[in-house]
Coordinates of C-alpha atoms and ligand atoms in Angstrom, one line a residue:
X1 CA 164.2 27.1 187.5
X2 CA 164.7 30.0 185.2
X3 CA 161.6 31.9 184.4
X4 CA 161.4 32.7 180.7
X5 CA 159.9 36.0 179.4
X6 CA 157.3 36.3 176.7
X7 CA 158.3 38.1 173.6
X8 CA 157.4 41.8 173.7
X9 CA 154.4 41.7 171.5
X10 CA 153.1 38.6 173.1
X11 CA 153.3 40.3 176.4
X12 CA 151.2 43.2 175.1
X13 CA 148.5 40.8 173.8
X14 CA 148.7 38.8 177.0
X15 CA 148.2 42.0 179.1
X16 CA 145.2 42.8 177.1
X17 CA 143.7 39.4 177.7
X18 CA 144.3 39.4 181.4
X19 CA 142.8 42.8 181.9
X20 CA 140.3 42.3 179.2
X21 CA 137.2 44.3 179.5
X22 CA 135.9 42.3 176.6
X23 CA 132.6 40.7 177.5
X24 CA 132.6 37.7 175.2
X25 CA 135.2 35.8 177.3
X26 CA 133.5 32.5 176.6
X27 CA 135.3 32.2 173.2
X28 CA 138.4 31.0 175.0
X29 CA 136.9 27.5 174.8
X30 CA 136.4 27.7 171.1
X31 CA 140.0 28.8 170.6
X32 CA 141.4 25.9 172.7
X33 CA 139.2 23.3 171.0
X34 CA 140.2 24.7 167.6
X35 CA 143.8 24.4 168.5
X36 CA 143.2 20.8 169.6
X37 CA 141.4 20.0 166.4
X38 CA 144.3 21.5 164.4
X39 CA 146.7 19.3 166.4
X40 CA 144.7 16.2 165.5
X41 CA 144.6 17.2 161.9
X42 CA 148.4 17.6 161.9
X43 CA 148.8 14.2 163.4
X44 CA 146.6 12.4 160.9
X45 CA 148.2 14.3 158.0
X46 CA 151.7 13.5 159.1
X47 CA 150.9 9.9 159.7
X48 CA 150.1 9.6 156.0
X49 CA 153.8 9.9 155.2
X50 CA 155.5 9.0 158.5
X51 CA 155.0 5.3 159.2
X52 CA 156.4 5.7 162.7
X53 CA 153.3 7.7 163.8
X54 CA 151.0 4.7 163.8
X55 CA 147.7 5.4 165.5
X56 CA 144.1 4.4 165.5
X57 CA 142.2 7.2 163.7
X58 CA 139.0 6.2 165.6
X59 CA 140.7 7.1 168.9
X60 CA 141.5 10.7 167.9
X61 CA 139.5 13.1 169.9
X62 CA 139.2 15.9 172.5
X63 CA 138.3 15.4 176.1
X64 CA 137.1 18.0 178.5
X65 CA 136.8 17.6 182.3
X66 CA 136.0 19.8 185.2
X67 CA 137.2 19.7 188.8
X68 CA 134.8 22.1 190.5
X69 CA 136.5 22.0 193.9
X70 CA 139.9 22.8 192.6
X71 CA 138.4 25.2 190.0
X72 CA 140.1 23.3 187.1
X73 CA 138.9 23.1 183.5
X74 CA 141.0 20.7 181.4
X75 CA 141.1 20.4 177.6
X76 CA 143.1 17.4 176.3
X77 CA 143.8 16.1 172.8
X78 CA 145.8 13.1 171.5
X79 CA 147.1 15.1 168.6
X80 CA 150.6 16.0 167.4
X81 CA 151.7 17.5 170.6
X82 CA 154.6 19.9 171.2
X83 CA 158.3 19.3 172.1
X84 CA 160.2 21.6 174.4
X85 CA 161.2 24.1 171.8
X86 CA 157.7 24.3 170.3
X87 CA 156.2 25.0 173.7
X88 CA 158.5 27.9 174.1
X89 CA 158.2 29.1 170.5
X90 CA 154.4 28.6 170.0
X91 CA 153.2 29.7 173.4
X92 CA 155.8 32.3 174.0
X93 CA 155.2 34.2 170.8
X94 CA 152.3 35.2 168.7
X95 CA 152.4 32.5 166.0
X96 CA 149.2 32.1 164.1
X97 CA 147.6 34.1 161.4
X98 CA 144.7 35.0 163.6
X99 CA 146.8 36.3 166.5
X100 CA 149.0 38.0 164.0
X101 CA 146.1 39.7 162.3
X102 CA 145.0 40.8 165.7
X103 CA 148.4 42.2 166.6
X104 CA 148.6 44.2 163.3
X105 CA 145.1 45.6 163.7
X106 CA 146.0 46.5 167.3
X107 CA 149.0 48.4 166.1
X108 CA 147.0 50.2 163.4
X109 CA 144.0 51.2 165.5
X110 CA 145.6 51.3 168.9
X111 CA 142.5 50.4 170.7
X112 CA 141.3 47.4 172.7
X113 CA 137.7 47.0 171.4
X114 CA 138.9 44.8 168.6
X115 CA 139.4 41.7 170.7
X116 CA 136.9 39.2 169.5
X117 CA 137.1 40.3 165.9
X118 CA 139.9 37.9 165.6
X119 CA 140.7 34.4 166.6
X120 CA 143.0 35.4 169.4
X121 CA 144.1 31.9 170.1
X122 CA 145.7 30.3 173.1
X123 CA 146.2 33.5 175.1
X124 CA 142.5 34.0 175.4
X125 CA 142.7 31.4 178.2
X126 CA 144.0 34.2 180.4
X127 CA 140.7 35.9 180.1
X128 CA 139.2 33.3 182.4
X129 CA 142.2 31.7 184.1
X130 CA 144.8 33.1 186.4
X131 CA 147.1 30.1 185.9
X132 CA 147.5 28.0 182.8
X133 CA 149.4 24.7 182.6
X134 CA 150.1 23.0 179.3
X135 CA 151.4 19.4 179.4
X136 CA 152.5 18.1 176.0
X137 CA 154.2 15.1 174.4
X138 CA 155.1 15.3 170.8
X139 CA 153.9 12.3 168.7
X140 CA 156.8 9.9 168.1
X141 CA 158.9 11.3 170.9
X142 CA 159.7 9.8 174.4
X143 CA 159.9 13.2 176.2
X144 CA 157.1 15.3 177.6
X145 CA 157.2 18.8 179.1
X146 CA 155.1 21.1 181.2
X147 CA 154.6 24.8 180.4
X148 CA 153.3 26.9 183.3
X149 CA 152.4 30.5 183.4
X150 CA 150.4 32.8 185.7
X151 CA 150.4 35.5 183.1
X152 CA 152.6 38.4 182.1
X153 CA 155.5 37.6 184.4
X154 CA 156.7 34.8 182.2
X155 CA 156.5 31.0 182.0
X156 CA 158.5 27.9 183.0
X157 CA 159.1 24.7 181.2
X158 CA 159.9 21.5 183.0
X159 CA 160.2 17.8 182.0
X160 CA 157.3 15.6 183.1
X161 CA 156.0 12.1 182.6
X162 CA 153.1 11.8 180.2
X163 CA 151.9 8.6 178.7
X164 CA 150.0 9.6 175.7
X165 CA 151.1 11.9 172.9
X166 CA 149.2 15.1 172.6
X167 CA 148.4 18.2 174.7
X168 CA 146.6 18.7 178.0
X169 CA 145.7 22.2 178.9
X170 CA 144.6 22.9 182.5
X171 CA 143.0 26.3 183.3
X172 CA 142.9 27.5 186.9
X173 CA 139.6 29.3 186.6
X174 CA 139.5 32.8 188.2
X175 CA 137.4 33.6 191.3
X176 CA 134.1 35.3 190.6
X177 CA 134.2 39.0 190.2
X178 CA 131.5 41.6 190.5
X179 CA 130.8 41.7 186.9
X180 CA 131.9 38.3 185.9
X181 CA 130.7 34.9 186.9
X182 CA 133.6 32.7 186.2
X183 CA 132.0 29.8 188.1
X184 CA 130.0 29.3 184.9
X185 CA 133.0 27.7 183.3
X186 CA 132.9 25.0 186.0
X187 CA 129.4 23.9 185.2
X188 CA 128.9 20.9 182.9
X189 CA 125.8 22.2 181.2
X190 CA 127.4 25.6 180.5
X191 CA 130.6 24.1 179.0
X192 CA 128.4 21.7 176.9
X193 CA 126.4 24.5 175.6
X194 CA 129.5 26.4 174.6
X195 CA 130.8 23.4 172.7
X196 CA 127.5 23.1 170.9
X197 CA 127.4 26.8 170.1
X198 CA 131.0 27.3 168.8
X199 CA 132.5 24.0 168.1
X200 CA 129.7 21.8 166.7
X201 CA 131.3 21.2 163.4
X202 CA 134.7 20.1 164.7
X203 CA 135.4 16.8 163.1
X204 CA 136.7 15.0 166.1
X205 CA 134.5 13.9 169.0
X206 CA 134.5 16.3 171.9
X207 CA 133.6 14.2 175.0
X208 CA 133.3 15.3 178.6
X209 CA 134.1 13.5 181.9
X210 CA 131.2 14.1 184.2
X211 CA 131.5 13.3 187.9
X212 CA 128.7 12.2 190.0
X213 CA 128.8 14.5 193.0
X214 CA 127.9 11.8 195.5
X215 CA 129.5 8.7 194.3
X216 CA 132.4 10.5 192.7
X217 CA 132.0 8.1 189.8
X218 CA 133.4 9.5 186.5
X219 CA 131.5 8.8 183.3
X220 CA 132.4 9.8 179.8
X221 CA 129.7 11.4 177.7
X222 CA 129.1 10.7 174.0
X223 CA 130.4 13.2 171.6
X224 CA 128.8 16.5 172.4
X225 CA 129.4 18.0 168.9
X226 CA 127.6 16.7 165.9
X227 CA 131.0 16.5 164.0
X228 CA 129.4 17.4 160.7
X229 CA 131.1 20.4 159.1
X230 CA 128.7 23.2 158.6
X231 CA 129.1 23.0 154.8
X232 CA 128.0 19.4 154.8
X233 CA 124.8 20.1 156.7
X234 CA 121.4 20.5 155.2
X235 CA 121.1 24.2 154.2
X236 CA 117.5 24.3 155.4
X237 CA 118.5 23.3 158.9
X238 CA 121.2 25.9 159.4
X239 CA 120.4 29.0 161.3
X240 CA 121.7 32.3 160.2
X241 CA 123.6 32.6 163.5
X242 CA 125.5 29.4 162.8
X243 CA 126.7 30.7 159.5
X244 CA 127.8 33.9 161.2
X245 CA 129.6 32.1 164.0
X246 CA 131.4 30.0 161.6
X247 CA 132.4 32.9 159.4
X248 CA 133.6 35.0 162.3
X249 CA 135.5 32.1 163.8
X250 CA 137.2 31.2 160.5
X251 CA 137.8 34.5 158.8
X252 CA 138.2 36.8 161.8
X253 CA 135.6 39.3 160.6
X254 CA 133.2 40.7 163.2
X255 CA 130.8 42.2 160.7
X256 CA 128.0 40.0 159.3
X257 CA 128.8 38.9 155.8
X258 CA 126.8 40.6 153.1
X259 CA 126.0 37.2 151.5
X260 CA 126.3 33.6 152.4
X261 CA 126.6 31.2 149.4
X262 CA 126.1 27.6 150.3
X263 CA 126.1 25.2 147.4
X264 CA 126.8 21.7 146.5
X265 CA 127.1 19.6 143.4
X266 CA 127.1 16.0 142.5
X267 CA 128.0 14.2 139.3
X268 CA 131.1 14.6 137.2
X269 CA 132.7 16.3 140.2
X270 CA 131.1 16.4 143.6
X271 CA 131.8 19.1 146.1
X272 CA 130.3 21.3 148.9
X273 CA 131.1 24.9 149.0
X274 CA 130.3 27.5 151.7
X275 CA 131.3 31.0 150.7
X276 CA 130.9 34.5 152.0
X277 CA 130.9 37.9 150.6
X278 CA 132.2 40.1 153.3
X279 CA 130.5 43.4 154.1
X280 CA 133.8 45.2 154.4
X281 CA 137.1 44.6 152.7
X282 CA 139.4 42.5 154.9
X283 CA 141.8 44.7 157.0
X284 CA 144.7 43.8 154.8
X285 CA 142.8 43.8 151.5
X286 CA 144.7 46.7 149.9
X287 CA 148.1 45.4 150.9
X288 CA 150.6 43.3 149.0
X289 CA 150.3 40.6 151.7
X290 CA 146.6 39.9 150.9
X291 CA 146.1 36.6 149.2
X292 CA 143.0 35.4 147.6
X293 CA 141.8 31.8 148.0
X294 CA 139.4 29.3 149.5
X295 CA 140.1 26.7 152.1
X296 CA 140.3 23.3 150.4
X297 CA 139.2 20.1 152.0
X298 CA 139.1 16.5 150.8
X299 CA 136.2 14.8 152.6
X300 CA 136.5 17.0 155.6
X301 CA 140.3 16.9 155.9
X302 CA 142.0 20.2 155.2
X303 CA 144.4 20.1 152.2
X304 CA 145.2 23.7 151.8
X305 CA 144.5 26.9 153.7
X306 CA 144.2 29.2 150.8
X307 CA 143.7 27.6 147.4
X308 CA 144.2 30.4 145.0
X309 CA 143.2 28.4 142.0
X310 CA 139.6 28.2 143.2
X311 CA 139.0 32.0 142.6
X312 CA 139.6 34.3 139.7
X313 CA 141.5 37.4 140.6
X314 CA 138.5 39.7 140.4
X315 CA 136.7 37.7 143.0
X316 CA 139.6 37.8 145.5
X317 CA 137.4 39.2 148.2
X318 CA 135.3 36.0 148.5
X319 CA 136.0 33.9 151.6
X320 CA 135.0 30.3 152.2
X321 CA 135.7 26.6 152.1
X322 CA 135.4 24.0 149.4
X323 CA 135.2 20.3 150.2
X324 CA 135.4 17.6 147.5
X325 CA 135.8 13.9 148.0
X326 CA 137.2 13.7 144.4
X327 CA 140.5 15.2 145.4
X328 CA 143.3 13.1 146.8
X329 CA 144.6 14.0 150.3
X330 CA 148.3 14.2 149.5
X331 CA 148.1 16.0 146.3
X332 CA 150.9 18.5 145.8
X333 CA 150.5 22.2 145.1
X334 CA 151.8 21.8 141.6
X335 CA 149.6 18.9 140.8
X336 CA 146.6 20.8 142.1
X337 CA 147.1 23.5 139.6
X338 CA 146.8 21.0 136.8
X339 CA 144.0 19.1 138.4
X340 CA 141.0 18.8 136.1
X341 CA 138.4 18.4 138.9
X342 CA 139.7 21.5 140.6
X343 CA 139.4 23.5 137.4
X344 CA 135.8 22.4 137.0
X345 CA 135.0 23.2 140.6
X346 CA 136.6 26.7 140.2
X347 CA 134.5 27.3 137.1
X348 CA 131.3 26.3 138.7
X349 CA 132.0 28.3 141.8
X350 CA 132.7 31.4 139.7
X351 CA 129.4 30.9 137.9
X352 CA 127.6 30.4 141.2
X353 CA 129.0 33.6 142.7
X354 CA 128.0 35.7 139.7
X355 CA 124.6 34.2 139.7
X356 CA 124.2 35.2 143.4
X357 CA 125.4 38.7 142.6
X358 CA 122.9 38.9 139.8
X359 CA 120.1 37.8 142.2
X360 CA 121.2 40.4 144.6
X361 CA 121.2 43.1 142.0
X362 CA 117.7 42.1 140.9
X363 CA 116.1 41.5 144.2
X364 CA 118.1 43.3 146.9
X365 CA 119.2 46.5 145.2
X366 CA 120.3 48.3 148.3
X367 CA 122.5 45.4 149.3
X368 CA 123.9 45.3 145.9
X369 CA 124.7 49.0 145.9
X370 CA 126.5 48.5 149.2
X371 CA 128.4 45.6 147.6
X372 CA 129.3 47.6 144.6
X373 CA 130.5 50.5 146.6
X374 CA 133.0 48.2 148.3
X375 CA 133.9 45.7 145.6
X376 CA 132.6 47.3 142.4
X377 CA 136.2 48.1 141.3
X378 CA 136.8 44.3 141.4
X379 CA 134.0 43.7 139.0
X380 CA 135.2 46.4 136.7
X381 CA 138.7 45.0 136.9
X382 CA 137.2 41.7 135.9
X383 CA 135.8 43.2 132.7
X384 CA 139.1 44.3 131.3
X385 CA 141.4 41.8 132.9
X386 CA 142.7 39.1 130.5
X387 CA 141.8 41.3 127.5
X388 CA 138.2 41.2 128.3
X389 CA 137.7 37.5 128.4
X390 CA 135.0 37.8 131.1
X391 CA 133.4 40.9 129.9
X392 CA 130.2 39.3 128.7
X393 CA 129.6 37.6 132.1
X394 CA 130.2 40.8 134.0
X395 CA 128.8 43.6 131.9
X396 CA 125.3 43.4 133.5
X397 CA 126.8 43.6 137.0
X398 CA 128.2 47.1 136.5
X399 CA 126.3 50.1 137.7
X400 CA 126.9 53.8 136.9
X401 CA 125.2 57.0 138.2
X402 CA 122.6 58.2 135.7
X403 CA 121.8 61.9 135.1
X404 CA 118.2 60.9 134.5
X405 CA 117.5 58.6 137.4
X406 CA 119.8 60.4 139.8
X407 CA 121.0 57.0 141.1
X408 CA 123.0 54.1 139.9
X409 CA 121.7 52.2 136.9
X410 CA 122.8 49.1 134.9
X411 CA 123.5 49.3 131.2
X412 CA 120.5 47.2 130.6
X413 CA 118.3 49.8 132.4
X414 CA 119.9 52.6 130.4
X415 CA 119.2 50.9 127.1
X416 CA 115.6 50.0 128.0
X417 CA 114.9 53.7 128.3
X418 CA 116.5 54.6 125.0
X419 CA 114.5 55.8 122.0
X420 CA 113.9 53.3 119.2
X421 CA 116.4 55.0 116.8
X422 CA 119.0 55.9 119.4
X423 CA 122.2 54.0 119.0
X424 CA 124.4 55.8 121.6
X425 CA 125.0 55.5 125.3
X426 CA 126.4 58.8 126.5
X427 CA 128.8 59.2 129.3
X428 CA 130.9 61.8 130.9
X429 CA 134.0 61.5 133.2
X430 CA 135.0 63.5 136.2
X431 CA 136.1 63.4 139.8
X432 CA 132.7 63.6 141.4
X433 CA 129.0 63.3 140.5
X434 CA 128.6 67.0 141.4
X435 CA 131.5 68.1 139.2
X436 CA 130.3 66.1 136.2
X437 CA 126.8 67.5 136.7
X438 CA 128.1 71.0 136.1
X439 CA 130.0 70.2 133.0
X440 CA 128.8 72.3 130.0
X441 CA 128.4 69.3 127.7
X442 CA 126.3 67.5 130.3
X443 CA 124.0 70.5 130.7
X444 CA 123.3 70.7 127.0
X445 CA 122.5 67.0 126.8
X446 CA 120.2 67.2 129.7
X447 CA 118.3 69.9 127.8
X448 CA 117.9 67.5 124.9
X449 CA 116.5 64.9 127.4
X450 CA 119.3 62.5 126.9
X451 CA 120.5 60.3 129.7
X452 CA 124.1 60.5 130.6
X453 CA 126.2 58.1 132.7
X454 CA 128.6 59.7 135.1
X455 CA 131.9 57.9 135.4
X456 CA 133.8 58.8 138.6
X457 CA 136.1 55.9 139.0
X458 CA 139.4 56.0 137.3
X459 CA 138.9 52.6 135.7
X460 CA 135.4 53.4 134.4
X461 CA 136.3 54.6 131.0
X462 CA 138.7 51.7 130.4
X463 CA 135.8 49.4 131.2
X464 CA 133.6 50.9 128.6
X465 CA 136.4 50.9 126.0
X466 CA 136.8 47.2 126.7
X467 CA 133.1 46.5 126.4
X468 CA 133.1 48.5 123.1
X469 CA 129.4 48.2 122.7
X470 CA 126.4 47.1 124.7
X471 CA 123.6 45.5 122.7
X472 CA 124.9 47.2 119.6
X473 CA 124.7 50.6 121.2
X474 CA 128.0 52.4 121.1
X475 CA 129.5 54.4 124.0
X476 CA 130.3 58.0 123.4
X477 CA 132.2 60.3 125.8
X478 CA 130.4 63.6 125.5
X479 CA 133.7 65.3 125.9
X480 CA 134.9 63.7 122.8
X481 CA 134.8 64.8 119.2
X482 CA 132.5 62.0 118.1
X483 CA 129.7 63.7 120.0
X484 CA 127.6 66.0 117.9
X485 CA 123.9 66.3 118.0
X486 CA 123.4 69.3 115.7
X487 CA 121.6 69.2 112.3
X488 CA 123.3 69.2 108.9
X489 CA 122.5 72.8 108.4
X490 CA 123.9 73.8 111.8
X491 CA 127.0 71.8 111.1
X492 CA 127.5 73.5 107.8
X493 CA 127.1 77.0 109.3
X494 CA 129.6 76.2 112.0
X495 CA 132.1 74.7 109.6
X496 CA 132.0 78.0 107.6
X497 CA 132.5 80.1 110.7
X498 CA 135.5 78.0 111.7
X499 CA 137.1 78.3 108.3
X500 CA 136.8 82.0 108.5
X501 CA 138.4 82.0 112.0
X502 CA 141.2 79.6 111.0
X503 CA 143.9 82.2 111.0
X504 CA 143.0 83.5 114.4
X505 CA 142.8 80.0 116.0
X506 CA 146.2 79.1 114.4
X507 CA 147.6 82.2 116.0
X508 CA 146.2 81.2 119.4
X509 CA 147.3 77.6 119.1
X510 CA 150.8 78.7 118.6
X511 CA 150.6 80.5 121.9
X512 CA 149.7 77.3 123.7
X513 CA 152.7 75.4 122.1
X514 CA 151.6 71.8 121.3
X515 CA 149.2 71.6 124.2
X516 CA 146.1 71.5 122.0
X517 CA 145.7 70.0 118.6
X518 CA 142.9 72.4 117.7
X519 CA 141.0 75.4 118.8
X520 CA 137.5 76.0 117.3
X521 CA 134.0 77.4 117.7
X522 CA 131.3 75.1 118.9
X523 CA 127.5 75.4 118.9
X524 CA 126.7 72.8 121.6
X525 CA 127.4 74.7 124.8
X526 CA 124.3 76.8 125.3
X527 CA 125.2 79.4 127.9
X528 CA 128.7 78.1 128.8
X529 CA 131.6 79.8 127.2
X530 CA 134.0 76.9 126.6
X531 CA 135.0 73.3 127.1
X532 CA 137.9 71.0 126.4
X533 CA 137.2 67.9 124.3
X534 CA 139.5 65.3 122.8
X535 CA 140.0 63.7 119.4
X536 CA 140.7 60.1 118.8
X537 CA 140.7 57.2 121.2
X538 CA 142.5 58.7 124.2
X539 CA 140.4 61.1 126.2
X540 CA 141.7 63.6 128.7
X541 CA 140.6 61.4 131.6
X542 CA 142.4 58.4 130.3
X543 CA 145.5 60.5 129.8
X544 CA 145.3 61.6 133.4
X545 CA 145.0 58.0 134.7
X546 CA 147.7 56.5 132.5
X547 CA 150.2 59.3 133.2
X548 CA 149.6 59.0 136.9
X549 CA 150.6 55.3 136.9
X550 CA 154.1 54.5 138.2
X551 CA 155.4 53.4 134.9
X552 CA 157.4 55.0 132.2
X553 CA 154.4 55.0 129.9
X554 CA 153.3 58.5 128.9
X555 CA 150.5 59.3 126.5
X556 CA 149.0 62.5 125.2
X557 CA 145.4 63.0 124.4
X558 CA 144.6 65.2 121.4
X559 CA 142.9 68.0 123.1
X560 CA 140.6 70.5 121.5
X561 CA 139.7 73.8 123.0
X562 CA 136.1 74.6 122.0
X563 CA 134.6 78.1 122.3
X564 CA 130.9 78.8 122.3
X565 CA 130.3 80.8 119.1
X566 CA 127.3 82.5 120.7
X567 CA 129.0 83.6 123.9
X568 CA 130.3 87.2 124.1
X569 CA 133.8 85.8 124.5
X570 CA 133.7 84.7 120.9
X571 CA 133.2 88.3 119.7
X572 CA 135.8 89.5 122.1
X573 CA 138.6 87.4 120.9
X574 CA 137.8 88.2 117.3
X575 CA 138.1 91.9 118.2
X576 CA 141.4 91.3 120.0
X577 CA 142.8 89.4 117.0
X578 CA 142.2 92.5 114.9
X579 CA 143.2 95.2 117.3
X580 CA 145.3 93.9 120.2
X581 CA 147.2 90.6 119.6
X582 CA 149.2 90.9 122.8
X583 CA 146.1 90.8 125.0
X584 CA 144.7 87.9 122.9
X585 CA 147.8 85.9 123.9
X586 CA 146.9 86.4 127.6
X587 CA 143.3 85.6 126.9
X588 CA 144.3 82.4 125.2
X589 CA 146.2 81.2 128.2
X590 CA 143.3 82.0 130.6
X591 CA 140.7 80.3 128.4
X592 CA 142.8 77.1 128.0
X593 CA 143.5 76.9 131.8
X594 CA 139.8 77.4 132.5
X595 CA 138.9 74.6 130.2
X596 CA 141.4 72.3 131.9
X597 CA 139.9 73.1 135.3
X598 CA 136.4 72.3 134.1
X599 CA 137.6 68.9 132.9
X600 CA 139.3 68.2 136.3
X601 CA 142.8 68.4 134.8
X602 CA 145.7 70.1 136.5
X603 CA 146.8 73.6 135.4
X604 CA 150.4 73.7 134.5
X605 CA 151.2 77.1 136.1
X606 CA 148.5 78.2 138.6
X607 CA 150.5 81.2 139.6
X608 CA 150.7 82.5 136.1
X609 CA 146.9 82.0 135.7
X610 CA 146.1 83.8 138.9
X611 CA 148.4 86.7 137.9
X612 CA 146.7 87.0 134.6
X613 CA 143.2 86.9 136.0
X614 CA 144.0 89.5 138.6
X615 CA 145.6 91.7 135.9
X616 CA 142.3 91.8 134.1
X617 CA 140.2 92.1 137.3
X618 CA 142.2 95.1 138.3
X619 CA 141.5 96.9 135.0
Ligands
ADP701 P1 147.0 29.8 166.7 O1 146.1 30.9 166.4 O2 148.2 29.5 165.8 O3 146.3 28.6 167.1 P2 147.6 30.0 169.3 O4 148.2 31.1 170.1 O5 146.3 29.5 169.7 O6 147.7 30.5 167.9 O7 148.6 28.8 169.3 C1 149.9 28.9 168.9 C2 150.5 27.7 168.4 O8 150.7 26.7 169.5 C3 149.7 26.9 167.4 O9 149.8 27.4 166.1 C4 150.2 25.5 167.6 O10 151.3 25.3 166.8 C5 150.5 25.4 169.0 N1 149.4 24.8 169.8 C6 148.4 25.4 170.5 N2 147.6 24.5 171.0 C7 148.1 23.3 170.6 C8 147.7 21.9 170.9 N3 146.6 21.6 171.6 N4 148.4 20.9 170.3 C9 149.5 21.2 169.6 N5 150.0 22.5 169.3 C10 149.2 23.5 169.8

């Protein structure tokens, strides 16, 4: 008999299991039962179309038995089974999503503490067994095979006789070790409690053969699991731990979800939905491979692993299951998309999630802040996606840092603090809260006791542009031209002064090429010497974002260099214009670069700037 070798990556995982220092070894049973349940699902699903696979649905089930003396724990199912190739392929390689996720995380983090965050599948049997035997007969086939392995040195496959289709897995339970009491897994009560704990909602009966020690008489128990899926149970009777176990088992996340949303509806369309908002983004969330979607069931039978149509793109982080008796079992993907019931369910689910988020914002602010830190970009994306179709539903879920409150506030909260006659919501953009806080324009507004929202996310300004207004209040970027709080008289004086200086500014502008559309004096800067503002719809920040995108699109904001008329520098440049135009050219370059730096924009030629500054410093 030739011994076959495990594929390299499987061997790595297997080694980890065998030498596992992981304490939560008991999950192996959950994994094997879950595989058995999948195999039963597959059989009942296939039998819908394959008339040869006739079977009695009532007889589908999982059986567990213990032989204490021989130290054997057996898990059998009468599901789809595996043929020879499948035994080699499925058990010799890492196949399933869970194991695959595990493998990838393993490669990324290169540590072993992550076992248990994932459904590690069949190999977890090697955490408790030193030999594993899998006997299987594929439904509809005459042949049966046995797969035997004692671990990393490979496995053998031989033909056997087996009457019933399905799979029987025999674990040779390890001897007790100092730290580990493997005998536990040979105790009826222990195994029963594990079934209850981890596999209660499995929809097929899990029965046990119990042996009377004296008479050796074998009796079969009733189903140990309640067989009701968690989402169909009465909410009030579900413990938090059950939700968590279910979530961890299904979605391979070790962290408690931030929010559990369990809801059901009856009427036009009936459904149960159990959804989770994760605390952290899934490990592959930011990769192309990540796919949104909820598991879709029809009356407890899985139709689709990830039904994308149930979630709008911006809620792609939500995990969960939806079960509706109104959907036909063998509905095709294409038909699902057109399905009216499904559309109604999706709409209701979206509403429900947004309602829960609103509740969280109103009643559990800290939690919401944590949520927003992780998934806020999603909500913002939702505002401008589809040309703003959802903006009204989402506008109250956005929070920004406020100069006044020194924490995140909603637009509603901002507006509630506004004066009666105020019609403007002020905002400033920058890389960080600290940097914005030091912007000249922000300082002058703070002195006027105005509240300013600090926008630090690259999408923020696009979001406000999409909203356009909030409760009739317009948004104004305080780095833009529209922003002017001075009196008519002040405006008039300034206008005059700028007219007088027009010739000088034109001269300076020429020096900067077409970089700025205007240079002028301003009266809004208090003690700061200068700032950069923009004219029209495109601000300096938006220009930065759009031009950083990997497209051919390139836009230019109309930038305005503003110089504080009361600052000594104003007088200085006027002197230079009269007496030393060459030096004014250099000043112009420095002033413009400084203004760019304050706005968080790159300077075109830092070396030139540095040389110029040093030239003047050395004088
Ligand atoms: P998975 O996470 O995919 O279940 P496993 O390592 O647990 O990964 O199992 C690998 C594959 O082996 C499964 O996807 C399935 O195809 C097959 N398999 C495991 N257990 C059974 C079983 N009891 N009956 C039929 N096929 C099984």
